[in-house]
PDB file of C-alpha atoms in Angstrom:
ATOM      1  CA  MET A   5     -10.229  34.460  11.269  1.00 53.00           C
ATOM      2  CA  PRO A   6     -12.416  35.568  14.180  1.00 61.00           C
ATOM      3  CA  SER A   7     -12.703  33.224  17.358  1.00 64.00           C
ATOM      4  CA  THR A   8     -15.369  30.641  17.072  1.00 70.00           C
ATOM      5  CA  SER A   9     -15.718  30.642  20.604  1.00 89.00           C
ATOM      6  CA  LEU A  10     -17.722  33.853  20.599  1.00 95.00           C
ATOM      7  CA  ARG A  11     -20.171  32.582  17.980  1.00 94.00           C
ATOM      8  CA  ALA A  12     -20.761  29.132  19.876  1.00 94.00           C
ATOM      9  CA  MET A  13     -21.706  31.406  22.902  1.00 94.00           C
ATOM     10  CA  MET A  14     -24.578  33.338  21.022  1.00 93.00           C
ATOM     11  CA  GLY A  15     -28.162  32.517  21.233  1.00 85.00           C
ATOM     12  CA  THR A  16     -27.677  29.851  23.924  1.00 90.00           C
ATOM     13  CA  SER A  17     -29.413  30.205  27.563  1.00 88.00           C
ATOM     14  CA  GLU A  18     -26.306  29.805  29.561  1.00 94.00           C
ATOM     15  CA  PRO A  19     -24.873  32.525  31.130  1.00 96.00           C
ATOM     16  CA  LYS A  20     -21.562  33.902  30.065  1.00 97.00           C
ATOM     17  CA  PHE A  21     -19.285  36.035  32.012  1.00 98.00           C
ATOM     18  CA  GLY A  22     -16.933  39.101  31.020  1.00 98.00           C
ATOM     19  CA  SER A  23     -15.857  42.452  31.872  1.00 98.00           C
ATOM     20  CA  PHE A  24     -15.264  45.970  30.345  1.00 97.00           C
ATOM     21  CA  VAL A  25     -12.167  47.334  29.637  1.00 98.00           C
ATOM     22  CA  ILE A  26     -12.172  50.921  29.704  1.00 96.00           C
ATOM     23  CA  GLU A  27      -8.962  52.298  31.039  1.00 96.00           C
ATOM     24  CA  PHE A  28      -6.117  49.669  31.116  1.00 96.00           C
ATOM     25  CA  ASP A  29      -4.140  48.528  28.288  1.00 95.00           C
ATOM     26  CA  SER A  30      -1.721  46.369  29.839  1.00 94.00           C
ATOM     27  CA  PRO A  31       0.058  43.722  27.843  1.00 96.00           C
ATOM     28  CA  GLY A  32      -1.436  41.288  30.789  1.00 96.00           C
ATOM     29  CA  MET A  33      -4.893  42.051  30.610  1.00 96.00           C
ATOM     30  CA  GLY A  34      -6.188  39.169  28.381  1.00 96.00           C
ATOM     31  CA  GLN A  35      -4.511  37.172  30.836  1.00 97.00           C
ATOM     32  CA  ILE A  36      -5.646  38.613  33.922  1.00 97.00           C
ATOM     33  CA  LEU A  37      -9.343  38.573  32.829  1.00 97.00           C
ATOM     34  CA  LYS A  38      -9.012  34.845  31.570  1.00 97.00           C
ATOM     35  CA  ALA A  39      -7.426  33.940  34.866  1.00 97.00           C
ATOM     36  CA  ALA A  40     -10.310  35.563  36.768  1.00 97.00           C
ATOM     37  CA  GLY A  41     -12.901  33.467  34.649  1.00 97.00           C
ATOM     38  CA  CYS A  42     -13.759  35.804  32.087  1.00 97.00           C
ATOM     39  CA  GLN A  43     -15.121  34.032  28.911  1.00 97.00           C
ATOM     40  CA  TYR A  44     -14.977  37.402  26.939  1.00 97.00           C
ATOM     41  CA  ALA A  45     -13.826  41.157  27.071  1.00 98.00           C
ATOM     42  CA  LEU A  46     -15.960  44.050  26.081  1.00 98.00           C
ATOM     43  CA  LEU A  47     -13.454  46.701  24.863  1.00 98.00           C
ATOM     44  CA  ASP A  48     -14.594  50.147  24.803  1.00 96.00           C
ATOM     45  CA  LEU A  49     -13.902  52.630  22.287  1.00 95.00           C
ATOM     46  CA  GLU A  50     -16.508  55.275  23.172  1.00 93.00           C
ATOM     47  CA  HIS A  51     -15.742  56.833  26.483  1.00 94.00           C
ATOM     48  CA  SER A  52     -11.860  55.185  26.979  1.00 94.00           C
ATOM     49  CA  GLY A  53      -9.821  57.510  24.532  1.00 92.00           C
ATOM     50  CA  PHE A  54      -8.252  54.229  23.394  1.00 95.00           C
ATOM     51  CA  GLY A  55      -6.945  54.688  19.704  1.00 94.00           C
ATOM     52  CA  TYR A  56      -6.489  52.404  16.785  1.00 94.00           C
ATOM     53  CA  ASP A  57      -3.003  51.685  17.745  1.00 95.00           C
ATOM     54  CA  GLN A  58      -3.762  50.696  21.067  1.00 96.00           C
ATOM     55  CA  LEU A  59      -6.785  48.582  19.954  1.00 96.00           C
ATOM     56  CA  LYS A  60      -4.816  46.440  17.457  1.00 96.00           C
ATOM     57  CA  GLN A  61      -2.437  45.861  20.459  1.00 96.00           C
ATOM     58  CA  MET A  62      -5.067  44.915  22.883  1.00 97.00           C
ATOM     59  CA  LEU A  63      -6.654  42.524  20.422  1.00 97.00           C
ATOM     60  CA  ARG A  64      -3.401  40.697  20.004  1.00 96.00           C
ATOM     61  CA  TYR A  65      -3.020  40.227  23.844  1.00 96.00           C
ATOM     62  CA  CYS A  66      -6.623  39.042  24.221  1.00 96.00           C
ATOM     63  CA  GLN A  67      -5.852  36.567  21.538  1.00 94.00           C
ATOM     64  CA  ALA A  68      -2.566  35.421  22.947  1.00 94.00           C
ATOM     65  CA  ALA A  69      -4.880  34.457  26.143  1.00 95.00           C
ATOM     66  CA  ASP A  70      -7.602  33.035  23.887  1.00 95.00           C
ATOM     67  CA  LEU A  71     -10.306  35.911  25.307  1.00 97.00           C
ATOM     68  CA  PRO A  72     -12.691  36.633  22.629  1.00 97.00           C
ATOM     69  CA  VAL A  73     -13.199  40.446  22.380  1.00 97.00           C
ATOM     70  CA  ILE A  74     -16.632  42.294  21.678  1.00 98.00           C
ATOM     71  CA  VAL A  75     -15.410  45.877  20.608  1.00 98.00           C
ATOM     72  CA  SER A  76     -17.967  48.866  21.387  1.00 97.00           C
ATOM     73  CA  THR A  77     -17.758  51.684  19.033  1.00 96.00           C
ATOM     74  CA  VAL A  78     -18.892  54.921  19.165  1.00 93.00           C
ATOM     75  CA  GLY A  79     -21.533  54.475  16.100  1.00 90.00           C
ATOM     76  CA  GLY A  80     -21.998  52.281  13.248  1.00 91.00           C
ATOM     77  CA  ASP A  81     -19.866  54.366  10.376  1.00 93.00           C
ATOM     78  CA  TYR A  82     -18.086  52.157   8.029  1.00 95.00           C
ATOM     79  CA  ASP A  83     -14.719  53.488   9.062  1.00 92.00           C
ATOM     80  CA  MET A  84     -14.997  52.383  12.983  1.00 94.00           C
ATOM     81  CA  ILE A  85     -16.787  49.220  12.125  1.00 95.00           C
ATOM     82  CA  ALA A  86     -14.399  47.916   9.167  1.00 94.00           C
ATOM     83  CA  ARG A  87     -11.078  49.098  11.201  1.00 95.00           C
ATOM     84  CA  ALA A  88     -12.081  47.121  14.023  1.00 96.00           C
ATOM     85  CA  LEU A  89     -13.131  44.302  12.462  1.00 96.00           C
ATOM     86  CA  ASP A  90      -9.936  44.019  10.211  1.00 95.00           C
ATOM     87  CA  MET A  91      -7.394  44.559  13.428  1.00 95.00           C
ATOM     88  CA  GLY A  92      -9.499  41.416  14.653  1.00 95.00           C
ATOM     89  CA  ALA A  93     -12.499  42.237  16.766  1.00 97.00           C
ATOM     90  CA  ASP A  94     -14.212  38.890  17.332  1.00 96.00           C
ATOM     91  CA  GLY A  95     -17.579  41.098  17.884  1.00 97.00           C
ATOM     92  CA  ILE A  96     -18.563  44.347  16.908  1.00 97.00           C
ATOM     93  CA  GLN A  97     -21.049  46.698  19.283  1.00 97.00           C
ATOM     94  CA  PRO A  98     -22.120  49.863  17.841  1.00 97.00           C
ATOM     95  CA  ALA A  99     -23.397  52.478  19.966  1.00 96.00           C
ATOM     96  CA  LYS A 100     -27.009  53.899  19.932  1.00 96.00           C
ATOM     97  CA  VAL A 101     -28.657  51.722  17.265  1.00 97.00           C
ATOM     98  CA  GLY A 102     -32.308  53.098  16.747  1.00 96.00           C
ATOM     99  CA  SER A 103     -33.988  51.056  14.361  1.00 97.00           C
ATOM    100  CA  ALA A 104     -34.152  47.690  12.254  1.00 97.00           C
ATOM    101  CA  GLU A 105     -33.287  50.006   9.200  1.00 97.00           C
ATOM    102  CA  GLU A 106     -30.171  51.446  11.174  1.00 97.00           C
ATOM    103  CA  ALA A 107     -29.005  47.988  12.204  1.00 97.00           C
ATOM    104  CA  ARG A 108     -29.486  46.515   8.523  1.00 96.00           C
ATOM    105  CA  ALA A 109     -27.390  49.216   7.383  1.00 96.00           C
ATOM    106  CA  ILE A 110     -24.636  48.656   9.825  1.00 97.00           C
ATOM    107  CA  LEU A 111     -24.707  44.933   8.845  1.00 96.00           C
ATOM    108  CA  ASP A 112     -23.407  45.819   5.107  1.00 96.00           C
ATOM    109  CA  HIS A 113     -20.318  46.915   7.198  1.00 96.00           C
ATOM    110  CA  VAL A 114     -19.986  43.890   9.072  1.00 96.00           C
ATOM    111  CA  ARG A 115     -20.528  41.183   6.374  1.00 96.00           C
ATOM    112  CA  TYR A 116     -18.551  40.769   3.093  1.00 94.00           C
ATOM    113  CA  ALA A 117     -20.392  40.307  -0.103  1.00 95.00           C
ATOM    114  CA  PRO A 118     -22.798  38.752  -0.988  1.00 94.00           C
ATOM    115  CA  LYS A 119     -24.389  39.319   2.565  1.00 94.00           C
ATOM    116  CA  GLY A 120     -22.681  42.732   2.673  1.00 93.00           C
ATOM    117  CA  ALA A 121     -20.402  45.069   1.432  1.00 95.00           C
ATOM    118  CA  ARG A 122     -17.203  44.990   3.814  1.00 95.00           C
ATOM    119  CA  GLY A 123     -13.953  45.955   2.473  1.00 94.00           C
ATOM    120  CA  VAL A 124     -11.793  42.999   1.708  1.00 95.00           C
ATOM    121  CA  ALA A 125      -7.728  42.766   2.844  1.00 91.00           C
ATOM    122  CA  LEU A 126      -6.785  39.358   3.598  1.00 91.00           C
ATOM    123  CA  GLY A 127      -3.872  37.766   5.458  1.00 91.00           C
ATOM    124  CA  ILE A 128      -3.471  40.841   8.249  1.00 89.00           C
ATOM    125  CA  ALA A 129      -4.530  41.089  11.426  1.00 89.00           C
ATOM    126  CA  HIS A 130      -7.957  39.591  11.504  1.00 93.00           C
ATOM    127  CA  ASP A 131      -6.788  36.644   9.419  1.00 89.00           C
ATOM    128  CA  ARG A 132      -3.844  36.319  12.444  1.00 88.00           C
ATOM    129  CA  TYR A 133      -1.826  36.918   9.310  1.00 88.00           C
ATOM    130  CA  ARG A 134      -2.423  33.435   7.513  1.00 90.00           C
ATOM    131  CA  GLN A 135      -2.751  32.993   4.100  1.00 90.00           C
ATOM    132  CA  ARG A 136      -5.903  31.335   3.124  1.00 90.00           C
ATOM    133  CA  PRO A 137      -7.879  30.998  -0.088  1.00 94.00           C
ATOM    134  CA  ALA A 138     -10.510  34.286  -0.283  1.00 94.00           C
ATOM    135  CA  GLY A 139     -13.598  32.183  -0.773  1.00 94.00           C
ATOM    136  CA  PRO A 140     -13.184  30.122   2.674  1.00 93.00           C
ATOM    137  CA  ALA A 141     -11.644  32.848   4.243  1.00 93.00           C
ATOM    138  CA  LEU A 142     -14.860  35.082   3.488  1.00 94.00           C
ATOM    139  CA  ARG A 143     -17.384  32.432   4.403  1.00 94.00           C
ATOM    140  CA  ALA A 144     -15.651  31.953   7.940  1.00 92.00           C
ATOM    141  CA  ALA A 145     -15.731  35.788   8.509  1.00 94.00           C
ATOM    142  CA  ASN A 146     -19.170  35.908   7.556  1.00 94.00           C
ATOM    143  CA  ARG A 147     -20.171  32.826   9.650  1.00 94.00           C
ATOM    144  CA  ASP A 148     -18.098  33.841  12.884  1.00 94.00           C
ATOM    145  CA  VAL A 149     -17.864  37.551  13.468  1.00 96.00           C
ATOM    146  CA  VAL A 150     -20.863  38.496  15.856  1.00 97.00           C
ATOM    147  CA  PHE A 151     -22.973  41.522  15.543  1.00 97.00           C
ATOM    148  CA  PHE A 152     -24.139  42.905  19.025  1.00 96.00           C
ATOM    149  CA  PRO A 153     -26.106  46.471  18.431  1.00 97.00           C
ATOM    150  CA  LYS A 154     -26.493  48.328  21.527  1.00 98.00           C
ATOM    151  CA  ILE A 155     -29.666  49.574  22.137  1.00 98.00           C
ATOM    152  CA  GLU A 156     -29.629  53.331  24.233  1.00 97.00           C
ATOM    153  CA  THR A 157     -32.794  54.939  23.376  1.00 97.00           C
ATOM    154  CA  PRO A 158     -36.532  54.660  23.549  1.00 97.00           C
ATOM    155  CA  GLU A 159     -36.790  54.358  19.751  1.00 97.00           C
ATOM    156  CA  GLY A 160     -34.632  51.536  19.906  1.00 97.00           C
ATOM    157  CA  ILE A 161     -36.828  49.662  22.701  1.00 98.00           C
ATOM    158  CA  GLU A 162     -39.895  50.622  20.262  1.00 97.00           C
ATOM    159  CA  ASP A 163     -37.967  48.558  17.298  1.00 97.00           C
ATOM    160  CA  ILE A 164     -36.660  46.118  19.542  1.00 97.00           C
ATOM    161  CA  GLU A 165     -38.806  43.077  17.888  1.00 97.00           C
ATOM    162  CA  ALA A 166     -38.013  44.082  14.391  1.00 98.00           C
ATOM    163  CA  ILE A 167     -34.123  44.427  15.253  1.00 98.00           C
ATOM    164  CA  ALA A 168     -33.846  41.099  17.050  1.00 97.00           C
ATOM    165  CA  ALA A 169     -35.646  39.461  14.178  1.00 97.00           C
ATOM    166  CA  LEU A 170     -33.082  40.840  11.681  1.00 96.00           C
ATOM    167  CA  ASP A 171     -31.135  38.028   9.998  1.00 94.00           C
ATOM    168  CA  GLY A 172     -27.238  38.780  11.071  1.00 94.00           C
ATOM    169  CA  VAL A 173     -28.326  40.275  14.223  1.00 97.00           C
ATOM    170  CA  ASP A 174     -26.730  37.564  16.814  1.00 96.00           C
ATOM    171  CA  GLY A 175     -27.550  39.746  19.885  1.00 97.00           C
ATOM    172  CA  ILE A 176     -28.770  42.826  21.708  1.00 97.00           C
ATOM    173  CA  TRP A 177     -26.875  44.553  24.181  1.00 98.00           C
ATOM    174  CA  ILE A 178     -28.642  47.078  26.335  1.00 98.00           C
ATOM    175  CA  GLY A 179     -26.920  50.460  27.176  1.00 96.00           C
ATOM    176  CA  HIS A 180     -28.600  50.779  30.428  1.00 96.00           C
ATOM    177  CA  PHE A 181     -27.255  54.148  31.649  1.00 96.00           C
ATOM    178  CA  ASP A 182     -27.822  56.119  28.387  1.00 96.00           C
ATOM    179  CA  LEU A 183     -31.295  54.365  28.076  1.00 97.00           C
ATOM    180  CA  SER A 184     -32.367  55.665  31.535  1.00 97.00           C
ATOM    181  CA  VAL A 185     -31.142  59.096  30.740  1.00 98.00           C
ATOM    182  CA  ALA A 186     -33.042  59.159  27.223  1.00 97.00           C
ATOM    183  CA  MET A 187     -36.045  57.867  29.383  1.00 97.00           C
ATOM    184  CA  GLY A 188     -35.814  60.923  31.595  1.00 97.00           C
ATOM    185  CA  ILE A 189     -35.018  58.736  34.513  1.00 98.00           C
ATOM    186  CA  PRO A 190     -31.489  58.860  35.025  1.00 97.00           C
ATOM    187  CA  ALA A 191     -29.969  55.752  36.544  1.00 96.00           C
ATOM    188  CA  LYS A 192     -33.476  54.688  37.914  1.00 97.00           C
ATOM    189  CA  PHE A 193     -33.022  51.128  36.888  1.00 96.00           C
ATOM    190  CA  ASP A 194     -35.974  49.900  39.420  1.00 95.00           C
ATOM    191  CA  HIS A 195     -38.396  52.528  37.494  1.00 97.00           C
ATOM    192  CA  PRO A 196     -41.331  50.628  35.861  1.00 97.00           C
ATOM    193  CA  LYS A 197     -40.516  52.250  32.471  1.00 97.00           C
ATOM    194  CA  PHE A 198     -37.180  50.837  32.552  1.00 97.00           C
ATOM    195  CA  GLN A 199     -38.074  47.546  33.780  1.00 96.00           C
ATOM    196  CA  SER A 200     -40.415  47.256  31.189  1.00 97.00           C
ATOM    197  CA  ALA A 201     -38.018  48.229  28.600  1.00 97.00           C
ATOM    198  CA  MET A 202     -35.809  45.347  29.924  1.00 97.00           C
ATOM    199  CA  GLN A 203     -38.606  42.680  30.025  1.00 96.00           C
ATOM    200  CA  ARG A 204     -39.347  43.647  26.139  1.00 97.00           C
ATOM    201  CA  ALA A 205     -36.020  43.149  25.244  1.00 97.00           C
ATOM    202  CA  GLY A 206     -35.776  39.815  27.075  1.00 96.00           C
ATOM    203  CA  ALA A 207     -39.150  38.761  25.313  1.00 96.00           C
ATOM    204  CA  ALA A 208     -37.753  39.836  21.978  1.00 97.00           C
ATOM    205  CA  CYS A 209     -34.335  38.030  22.094  1.00 97.00           C
ATOM    206  CA  ARG A 210     -36.324  34.861  23.518  1.00 95.00           C
ATOM    207  CA  GLN A 211     -38.845  34.839  20.539  1.00 96.00           C
ATOM    208  CA  HIS A 212     -35.770  34.967  18.063  1.00 96.00           C
ATOM    209  CA  GLY A 213     -33.325  32.820  19.760  1.00 96.00           C
ATOM    210  CA  LYS A 214     -31.006  35.774  20.108  1.00 96.00           C
ATOM    211  CA  SER A 215     -28.602  36.534  23.073  1.00 97.00           C
ATOM    212  CA  LEU A 216     -29.110  39.422  25.450  1.00 98.00           C
ATOM    213  CA  GLY A 217     -26.104  41.344  27.052  1.00 97.00           C
ATOM    214  CA  ARG A 218     -25.816  44.351  29.967  1.00 98.00           C
ATOM    215  CA  ILE A 219     -23.354  45.399  32.145  1.00 97.00           C
ATOM    216  CA  CYS A 220     -23.935  44.667  35.847  1.00 96.00           C
ATOM    217  CA  GLU A 221     -22.300  46.881  38.553  1.00 94.00           C
ATOM    218  CA  ASP A 222     -22.447  44.088  41.303  1.00 94.00           C
ATOM    219  CA  ALA A 223     -23.064  40.261  41.399  1.00 95.00           C
ATOM    220  CA  ALA A 224     -26.817  40.876  42.971  1.00 95.00           C
ATOM    221  CA  THR A 225     -27.637  42.787  40.144  1.00 95.00           C
ATOM    222  CA  GLY A 226     -26.226  40.278  37.504  1.00 96.00           C
ATOM    223  CA  VAL A 227     -28.217  37.434  39.079  1.00 96.00           C
ATOM    224  CA  GLY A 228     -31.403  39.574  38.825  1.00 95.00           C
ATOM    225  CA  LEU A 229     -30.683  40.171  35.023  1.00 96.00           C
ATOM    226  CA  TYR A 230     -30.111  36.693  34.537  1.00 96.00           C
ATOM    227  CA  ASP A 231     -33.498  36.005  35.702  1.00 94.00           C
ATOM    228  CA  ILE A 232     -35.152  38.215  32.937  1.00 93.00           C
ATOM    229  CA  GLY A 233     -33.189  36.516  30.260  1.00 94.00           C
ATOM    230  CA  VAL A 234     -29.895  38.482  30.302  1.00 97.00           C
ATOM    231  CA  ASP A 235     -27.055  35.831  29.223  1.00 97.00           C
ATOM    232  CA  PHE A 236     -23.999  37.874  28.420  1.00 98.00           C
ATOM    233  CA  LEU A 237     -23.415  39.135  31.856  1.00 98.00           C
ATOM    234  CA  CYS A 238     -20.700  41.966  31.652  1.00 98.00           C
ATOM    235  CA  TYR A 239     -19.197  42.388  35.473  1.00 98.00           C
ATOM    236  CA  SER A 240     -18.380  45.964  36.298  1.00 97.00           C
ATOM    237  CA  GLY A 241     -15.271  47.404  34.327  1.00 97.00           C
ATOM    238  CA  ASP A 242     -11.296  47.343  35.240  1.00 96.00           C
ATOM    239  CA  ALA A 243     -11.304  51.149  36.466  1.00 96.00           C
ATOM    240  CA  TRP A 244     -14.169  50.427  38.700  1.00 96.00           C
ATOM    241  CA  LEU A 245     -13.079  47.198  40.098  1.00 97.00           C
ATOM    242  CA  VAL A 246      -9.672  48.515  41.208  1.00 97.00           C
ATOM    243  CA  GLN A 247     -10.996  51.736  42.470  1.00 97.00           C
ATOM    244  CA  ARG A 248     -13.585  49.638  44.580  1.00 96.00           C
ATOM    245  CA  GLY A 249     -11.085  47.010  45.460  1.00 96.00           C
ATOM    246  CA  LEU A 250      -8.716  49.769  46.630  1.00 96.00           C
ATOM    247  CA  ALA A 251     -11.455  51.865  48.382  1.00 97.00           C
ATOM    248  CA  GLU A 252     -12.701  48.667  50.635  1.00 96.00           C
ATOM    249  CA  GLY A 253      -9.034  47.632  51.447  1.00 96.00           C
ATOM    250  CA  ILE A 254      -7.960  51.232  52.548  1.00 96.00           C
ATOM    251  CA  THR A 255     -11.373  52.006  54.537  1.00 96.00           C
ATOM    252  CA  VAL A 256     -10.556  48.770  56.461  1.00 96.00           C
ATOM    253  CA  LEU A 257      -6.799  49.509  56.953  1.00 95.00           C
ATOM    254  CA  ARG A 258      -7.653  53.043  58.149  1.00 94.00           C
ATOM    255  CA  LYS A 259     -10.078  52.152  60.796  1.00 93.00           C
ATOM    256  CA  ALA A 260      -7.718  49.445  62.021  1.00 92.00           C
ATOM    257  CA  CYS A 261      -4.703  51.466  62.025  1.00 93.00           C
ATOM    258  CA  ARG A 262      -6.050  54.276  64.134  1.00 86.00           C
ATOM    259  CA  GLY A 263      -4.263  55.178  67.662  1.00 74.00           C
ATOM    260  CA  PRO A 264      -1.080  53.697  68.946  1.00 75.00           C
ATOM    261  CA  ARG A 265      -0.051  50.039  67.554  1.00 71.00           C
ATOM    262  CA  SER A 266      -0.829  46.800  69.650  1.00 65.00           C
ATOM    263  CA  GLY A 267       2.550  46.109  71.958  1.00 62.00           C
ATOM    264  CA  ALA A 268       4.315  48.869  70.241  1.00 58.00           C
ATOM    265  CA  ALA A 269       7.468  49.965  72.611  1.00 56.00           C
ATOM    266  CA  GLY A 270       7.110  53.846  74.069  1.00 54.00           C
ATOM    267  CA  GLY A 271       9.510  56.222  73.331  1.00 51.00           C
ATOM    268  CA  SER A 272      12.553  56.878  70.910  1.00 48.00           C
TER     269      SER A 272
END
């Protein structure tokens, strides 16, 4: 019983705003993101160190906040995809998808028969523990679970049109740091090669009516991404936002709190 709200966002041109969760598994995180205006959370299982027990808890926290979650996995192996979905992920984002053939193989893990080969266990977390007839439950999951493969290599960009054209691929996510490194231009996001790749991804998604997503480190970057067709704008991430906010505040305090205090009495 994944959230229908994430499915409703897919393939529309309106901007959708979220943030990346890579460090904090607080019970309040879903509520915090929701109160800040997020429409979805991107929850990382590739770099965070979060385990499956933490994932299951975090998905419940976000469900309580009515905030859909896209889970980013290390790859597209069955055990990672099936576990994340059975725990209640609304969308799945496997890393380093390099071809339409690979995306098609992962789709078998995402969809139930006859559209795929996902193993069946009903009435558990992904069903929010509700007992329902099998037929409608399987059809609803096949309809509502979002598949958002992450493209992070030149090979993926070369096959981007075929990936975007696949029935069952709901959107394309660009892993910008890994893509720039694989291109031999680490973090040079203004480089013509990188910009060309982004333009190509945007054109492929527009042609096939699919969404395009990417993390943006700051608001100005996000505006530029939206202008080339990125509609899922993931604004920074929890660790970086906390660090940036603290650094900015402490810098101001450090500059303002030098020397004797204004009006302070002398002596002891």
